[in-house]
Amino acid sequence: GYQLIPYGLLQSMGTMTSAREQRAVKAERQVISIKKARFMTQHLGEEFEGTISSVAKFGIFVILRQFDVDGLVRIEDLPQRDLIFDQEHLRLVGKKSGVSYNIGDHMRVKVAATDTQDGKIDFLPIRDGDRAESPVEETKPTGKRGKAKKHRGRVRKARVSRSRRKG
């Protein structure tokens, strides 16, 4: 038959199981990071179009969608020297320049360094005047494009921050 297990024992078994699962997930993420860093080693010096995925006081994380790889652009590598971290809006903003780096902004980066021991990738920002002479081969997204969805009601205009306006 069945045997009752004391509540305290069940609780400690659950805690141990949860801790082991968390450790396994952490190890899995670390292995994936290391493999991504190893992969990006063959792309050192190459330029890619990326999207800002996270912003911190020490820099911005840029994801390369074509490889599903995240890397760090350190704040000291950004061209603006007056950047401050706006924690409320999770962005870096130039005090004098007005330039801002926001989650979702597109950015061209160069693979600067990889750390295959820790699974870290460093990027350098590429400004329009800094582009390599030989163009980087772009990959086209795979899959079919669907038709645009019809919106009911009023269509709102997109907001453009002052720092992103051209003209």
mmCIF file of C-alpha atoms in Angstrom:
data_model
loop_
_atom_site.group_PDB
_atom_site.id
_atom_site.type_symbol
_atom_site.label_atom_id
_atom_site.label_comp_id
_atom_site.label_asym_id
_atom_site.label_seq_id
_atom_site.Cartn_x
_atom_site.Cartn_y
_atom_site.Cartn_z
ATOM 1 C CA GLY A 1 0.000 0.000 0.000
ATOM 2 C CA TYR A 2 0.663 3.633 0.243
ATOM 3 C CA GLN A 3 2.691 5.279 2.937
ATOM 4 C CA LEU A 4 2.211 8.840 4.152
ATOM 5 C CA ILE A 5 5.262 11.053 3.905
ATOM 6 C CA PRO A 6 5.601 13.744 6.540
ATOM 7 C CA TYR A 7 4.933 17.293 5.318
ATOM 8 C CA GLY A 8 8.377 18.562 6.376
ATOM 9 C CA LEU A 9 10.120 15.851 4.345
ATOM 10 C CA LEU A 10 7.973 16.629 1.272
ATOM 11 C CA GLN A 11 8.790 20.296 1.644
ATOM 12 C CA SER A 12 12.548 19.704 1.831
ATOM 13 C CA MET A 13 12.407 17.284 -1.128
ATOM 14 C CA GLY A 14 10.557 19.930 -3.166
ATOM 15 C CA THR A 15 13.133 22.573 -2.242
ATOM 16 C CA MET A 16 16.026 20.293 -3.248
ATOM 17 C CA THR A 17 14.338 19.349 -6.520
ATOM 18 C CA SER A 18 13.684 22.993 -7.361
ATOM 19 C CA ALA A 19 17.302 23.960 -6.581
ATOM 20 C CA ARG A 20 18.622 21.169 -8.815
ATOM 21 C CA GLU A 21 16.329 22.188 -11.643
ATOM 22 C CA GLN A 22 17.472 25.819 -11.359
ATOM 23 C CA ARG A 23 21.098 24.681 -11.421
ATOM 24 C CA ALA A 24 20.419 22.566 -14.525
ATOM 25 C CA VAL A 25 18.728 25.481 -16.319
ATOM 26 C CA LYS A 26 21.656 27.766 -15.442
ATOM 27 C CA ALA A 27 24.137 25.190 -16.773
ATOM 28 C CA GLU A 28 22.108 24.777 -19.965
ATOM 29 C CA ARG A 29 22.072 28.543 -20.558
ATOM 30 C CA GLN A 30 25.813 28.742 -19.929
ATOM 31 C CA VAL A 31 26.523 25.958 -22.448
ATOM 32 C CA ILE A 32 24.354 27.709 -25.043
ATOM 33 C CA SER A 33 26.184 31.010 -24.400
ATOM 34 C CA ILE A 34 29.559 29.311 -24.810
ATOM 35 C CA LYS A 35 28.464 27.662 -28.081
ATOM 36 C CA LYS A 36 27.176 31.004 -29.404
ATOM 37 C CA ALA A 37 30.484 32.691 -28.510
ATOM 38 C CA ARG A 38 32.402 29.898 -30.269
ATOM 39 C CA PHE A 39 30.187 30.307 -33.327
ATOM 40 C CA MET A 40 30.663 34.082 -33.420
ATOM 41 C CA THR A 41 34.457 33.671 -33.246
ATOM 42 C CA GLN A 42 34.379 32.864 -36.968
ATOM 43 C CA HIS A 43 32.632 36.213 -37.557
ATOM 44 C CA LEU A 44 35.171 38.420 -35.727
ATOM 45 C CA GLY A 45 35.498 41.763 -37.509
ATOM 46 C CA GLU A 46 32.286 41.302 -39.500
ATOM 47 C CA GLU A 47 29.428 43.807 -39.420
ATOM 48 C CA PHE A 48 25.772 43.004 -38.826
ATOM 49 C CA GLU A 49 22.462 44.762 -38.424
ATOM 50 C CA GLY A 50 21.071 44.211 -34.928
ATOM 51 C CA THR A 51 18.335 45.319 -32.556
ATOM 52 C CA ILE A 52 18.829 46.706 -29.052
ATOM 53 C CA SER A 53 17.379 44.058 -26.728
ATOM 54 C CA SER A 54 18.337 45.510 -23.348
ATOM 55 C CA VAL A 55 19.865 48.657 -21.886
ATOM 56 C CA ALA A 56 21.970 48.903 -18.722
ATOM 57 C CA LYS A 57 24.071 51.613 -17.114
ATOM 58 C CA PHE A 58 27.256 49.967 -18.461
ATOM 59 C CA GLY A 59 26.070 49.552 -22.066
ATOM 60 C CA ILE A 60 23.504 48.105 -24.424
ATOM 61 C CA PHE A 61 22.810 44.542 -25.488
ATOM 62 C CA VAL A 62 22.225 44.022 -29.190
ATOM 63 C CA ILE A 63 20.672 40.887 -30.648
ATOM 64 C CA LEU A 64 21.566 39.631 -34.104
ATOM 65 C CA ARG A 65 18.279 38.024 -35.159
ATOM 66 C CA GLN A 66 19.843 36.014 -37.988
ATOM 67 C CA PHE A 67 21.940 34.062 -35.457
ATOM 68 C CA ASP A 68 19.840 34.609 -32.279
ATOM 69 C CA VAL A 69 22.984 35.932 -30.593
ATOM 70 C CA ASP A 70 23.220 38.724 -28.018
ATOM 71 C CA GLY A 71 26.309 40.830 -27.472
ATOM 72 C CA LEU A 72 27.310 43.865 -25.439
ATOM 73 C CA VAL A 73 28.204 47.315 -26.723
ATOM 74 C CA ARG A 74 29.973 48.938 -23.783
ATOM 75 C CA ILE A 75 29.021 52.512 -22.925
ATOM 76 C CA GLU A 76 32.627 53.654 -23.371
ATOM 77 C CA ASP A 77 32.537 52.343 -26.970
ATOM 78 C CA LEU A 78 29.528 54.480 -27.905
ATOM 79 C CA PRO A 79 30.428 57.731 -29.697
ATOM 80 C CA GLN A 80 28.554 59.990 -27.255
ATOM 81 C CA ARG A 81 30.427 60.774 -24.017
ATOM 82 C CA ASP A 82 27.503 62.367 -22.169
ATOM 83 C CA LEU A 83 25.233 59.315 -21.885
ATOM 84 C CA ILE A 84 23.270 58.687 -18.712
ATOM 85 C CA PHE A 85 21.109 55.686 -17.864
ATOM 86 C CA ASP A 86 17.386 56.490 -17.656
ATOM 87 C CA GLN A 87 16.201 53.631 -15.451
ATOM 88 C CA GLU A 88 12.534 54.598 -15.663
ATOM 89 C CA HIS A 89 12.482 54.243 -19.455
ATOM 90 C CA LEU A 90 15.354 51.725 -19.721
ATOM 91 C CA ARG A 91 17.418 53.757 -22.143
ATOM 92 C CA LEU A 92 20.687 55.644 -22.453
ATOM 93 C CA VAL A 93 20.254 59.349 -23.176
ATOM 94 C CA GLY A 94 22.816 62.001 -24.070
ATOM 95 C CA LYS A 95 22.548 64.984 -21.702
ATOM 96 C CA LYS A 96 23.730 67.490 -24.305
ATOM 97 C CA SER A 97 23.488 65.556 -27.564
ATOM 98 C CA GLY A 98 19.902 64.338 -27.025
ATOM 99 C CA VAL A 99 20.808 61.018 -28.652
ATOM 100 C CA SER A 100 19.039 58.071 -27.076
ATOM 101 C CA TYR A 101 19.472 54.311 -27.262
ATOM 102 C CA ASN A 102 16.153 52.533 -26.706
ATOM 103 C CA ILE A 103 15.062 48.911 -26.654
ATOM 104 C CA GLY A 104 13.939 48.016 -30.175
ATOM 105 C CA ASP A 105 16.208 50.518 -31.949
ATOM 106 C CA HIS A 106 18.194 49.111 -34.863
ATOM 107 C CA MET A 107 21.954 49.373 -34.749
ATOM 108 C CA ARG A 108 24.808 48.270 -36.965
ATOM 109 C CA VAL A 109 27.576 46.545 -35.011
ATOM 110 C CA LYS A 110 30.905 44.831 -35.595
ATOM 111 C CA VAL A 111 31.882 41.656 -33.736
ATOM 112 C CA ALA A 112 34.855 42.887 -31.690
ATOM 113 C CA ALA A 113 35.643 40.040 -29.283
ATOM 114 C CA THR A 114 34.379 36.702 -28.029
ATOM 115 C CA ASP A 115 35.057 34.997 -24.716
ATOM 116 C CA THR A 116 34.504 31.285 -25.272
ATOM 117 C CA GLN A 117 35.216 30.476 -21.610
ATOM 118 C CA ASP A 118 32.446 32.689 -20.228
ATOM 119 C CA GLY A 119 30.228 32.732 -23.311
ATOM 120 C CA LYS A 120 30.339 36.497 -23.867
ATOM 121 C CA ILE A 121 30.369 38.499 -27.089
ATOM 122 C CA ASP A 122 31.457 42.132 -27.444
ATOM 123 C CA PHE A 123 30.277 44.395 -30.247
ATOM 124 C CA LEU A 124 31.451 47.800 -31.422
ATOM 125 C CA PRO A 125 28.942 50.283 -32.851
ATOM 126 C CA ILE A 126 29.308 51.172 -36.524
ATOM 127 C CA ARG A 127 28.397 54.686 -37.617
ATOM 128 C CA ASP A 128 27.606 55.397 -41.269
ATOM 129 C CA GLY A 129 31.086 56.820 -41.925
ATOM 130 C CA ASP A 130 32.791 53.832 -40.262
ATOM 131 C CA ARG A 131 31.435 51.080 -42.481
ATOM 132 C CA ALA A 132 33.826 48.547 -43.941
ATOM 133 C CA GLU A 133 34.714 49.005 -47.591
ATOM 134 C CA SER A 134 33.499 45.540 -48.514
ATOM 135 C CA PRO A 135 29.764 45.185 -47.922
ATOM 136 C CA VAL A 136 28.553 42.558 -45.492
ATOM 137 C CA GLU A 137 26.353 39.933 -47.059
ATOM 138 C CA GLU A 138 22.801 40.358 -45.822
ATOM 139 C CA THR A 139 20.578 37.360 -45.242
ATOM 140 C CA LYS A 140 16.947 37.576 -46.218
ATOM 141 C CA PRO A 141 14.302 36.382 -43.766
ATOM 142 C CA THR A 142 12.850 33.020 -44.599
ATOM 143 C CA GLY A 143 9.179 32.266 -44.793
ATOM 144 C CA LYS A 144 6.205 33.882 -46.490
ATOM 145 C CA ARG A 145 5.085 37.380 -45.780
ATOM 146 C CA GLY A 146 1.449 37.681 -44.950
ATOM 147 C CA LYS A 147 -0.876 40.479 -45.962
ATOM 148 C CA ALA A 148 -1.088 43.493 -43.709
ATOM 149 C CA LYS A 149 -3.800 43.256 -41.093
ATOM 150 C CA LYS A 150 -6.720 45.601 -41.472
ATOM 151 C CA HIS A 151 -7.170 47.912 -38.509
ATOM 152 C CA ARG A 152 -10.575 48.928 -37.294
ATOM 153 C CA GLY A 153 -11.154 52.483 -36.284
ATOM 154 C CA ARG A 154 -8.558 55.194 -36.144
ATOM 155 C CA VAL A 155 -4.927 54.633 -37.108
ATOM 156 C CA ARG A 156 -2.419 56.387 -34.853
ATOM 157 C CA LYS A 157 0.719 58.010 -36.171
ATOM 158 C CA ALA A 158 4.004 56.620 -34.926
ATOM 159 C CA ARG A 159 5.831 58.739 -32.396
ATOM 160 C CA VAL A 160 9.375 59.702 -33.264
ATOM 161 C CA SER A 161 11.747 60.857 -30.563
ATOM 162 C CA ARG A 162 13.554 64.137 -31.211
ATOM 163 C CA SER A 163 16.870 62.314 -31.406
ATOM 164 C CA ARG A 164 15.645 60.055 -34.216
ATOM 165 C CA ARG A 165 14.076 62.742 -36.435
ATOM 166 C CA LYS A 166 15.896 63.497 -39.637
ATOM 167 C CA GLY A 167 15.779 66.784 -41.432
#
